[in-house]
XYZ file of C-alpha atoms in Angstrom:
95
model
C 100.990 106.551 105.974
C 101.704 106.564 109.279
C 103.556 103.311 110.257
C 102.292 101.822 113.555
C 104.601 101.670 116.723
C 105.274 98.296 118.343
C 106.863 99.113 121.842
C 108.814 96.428 123.227
C 110.667 96.668 127.146
C 113.740 95.451 127.355
C 113.238 92.923 130.266
C 110.867 91.480 128.783
C 113.006 90.920 125.542
C 115.317 88.875 128.312
C 112.064 86.959 129.500
C 111.203 85.738 125.997
C 109.807 88.500 123.345
C 113.401 89.239 121.915
C 112.361 86.609 119.149
C 108.657 88.322 118.022
C 110.808 91.797 117.933
C 112.960 90.369 115.524
C 110.346 89.040 113.320
C 108.337 92.347 113.761
C 111.530 94.586 112.779
C 111.702 91.943 109.553
C 108.381 94.354 108.252
C 109.830 97.705 107.049
C 106.179 98.592 106.897
C 105.948 98.704 111.138
C 108.046 100.919 113.517
C 109.492 98.668 116.305
C 111.131 100.141 119.130
C 112.501 98.890 122.584
C 112.418 100.867 125.298
C 114.357 100.422 128.784
C 110.799 100.101 130.484
C 107.457 100.557 129.508
C 106.143 100.908 132.882
C 103.909 97.792 133.290
C 106.394 96.076 135.609
C 103.561 93.522 136.950
C 102.871 92.321 133.216
C 106.224 92.172 132.148
C 106.758 89.769 135.390
C 103.751 87.464 134.119
C 103.592 86.651 129.759
C 105.484 88.477 127.103
C 103.985 91.784 125.873
C 104.323 95.046 123.703
C 102.723 98.184 122.967
C 100.944 98.847 119.595
C 100.287 102.088 119.193
C 99.739 102.419 123.154
C 97.508 99.373 123.023
C 99.042 96.450 125.087
C 99.080 93.172 123.282
C 100.635 89.816 124.913
C 101.100 86.418 124.001
C 102.263 83.234 125.862
C 104.892 82.624 123.264
C 106.913 84.989 120.736
C 104.768 83.173 117.740
C 101.046 84.565 119.421
C 102.962 87.443 120.236
C 103.547 88.506 116.799
C 100.109 87.427 115.828
C 98.635 89.167 118.445
C 100.129 91.950 117.326
C 99.358 91.810 113.194
C 96.127 90.859 114.548
C 95.182 94.940 115.433
C 95.539 95.774 111.870
C 94.032 92.748 110.609
C 90.701 94.178 108.414
C 92.370 97.922 108.630
C 94.479 97.158 104.416
C 95.302 100.741 104.832
C 97.502 100.010 107.402
C 98.717 96.468 106.526
C 97.454 94.315 104.108
C 96.469 91.129 104.690
C 100.014 89.892 102.861
C 101.910 91.546 105.207
C 100.256 90.619 108.556
C 100.450 86.754 106.788
C 102.390 84.037 106.247
C 105.870 85.479 104.956
C 106.002 87.135 108.626
C 105.057 83.949 110.089
C 107.221 81.714 108.957
C 109.898 83.219 110.278
C 108.477 82.665 113.570
C 107.542 79.174 113.403
C 110.989 78.106 112.404
């Protein structure tokens, strides 16, 4: 099985997406990668974001960013099942 790739920009991590990255890194079924720049500078300056398999995903809070990243795979149980996408990971971001 190919793991979903979630990419974060180091500048956006400093703006608040660090907590979302830390939560997503706990799931060993995901490849979470940090880059120096993802070339989405306008978006990076405006909101929290990540690339999920190349697709831009945003969130106003780290919790929302995690939920939005995971929701890309809801309905695709061969990639991530609801148990993995569900409350066990999201509990961490709410604390």
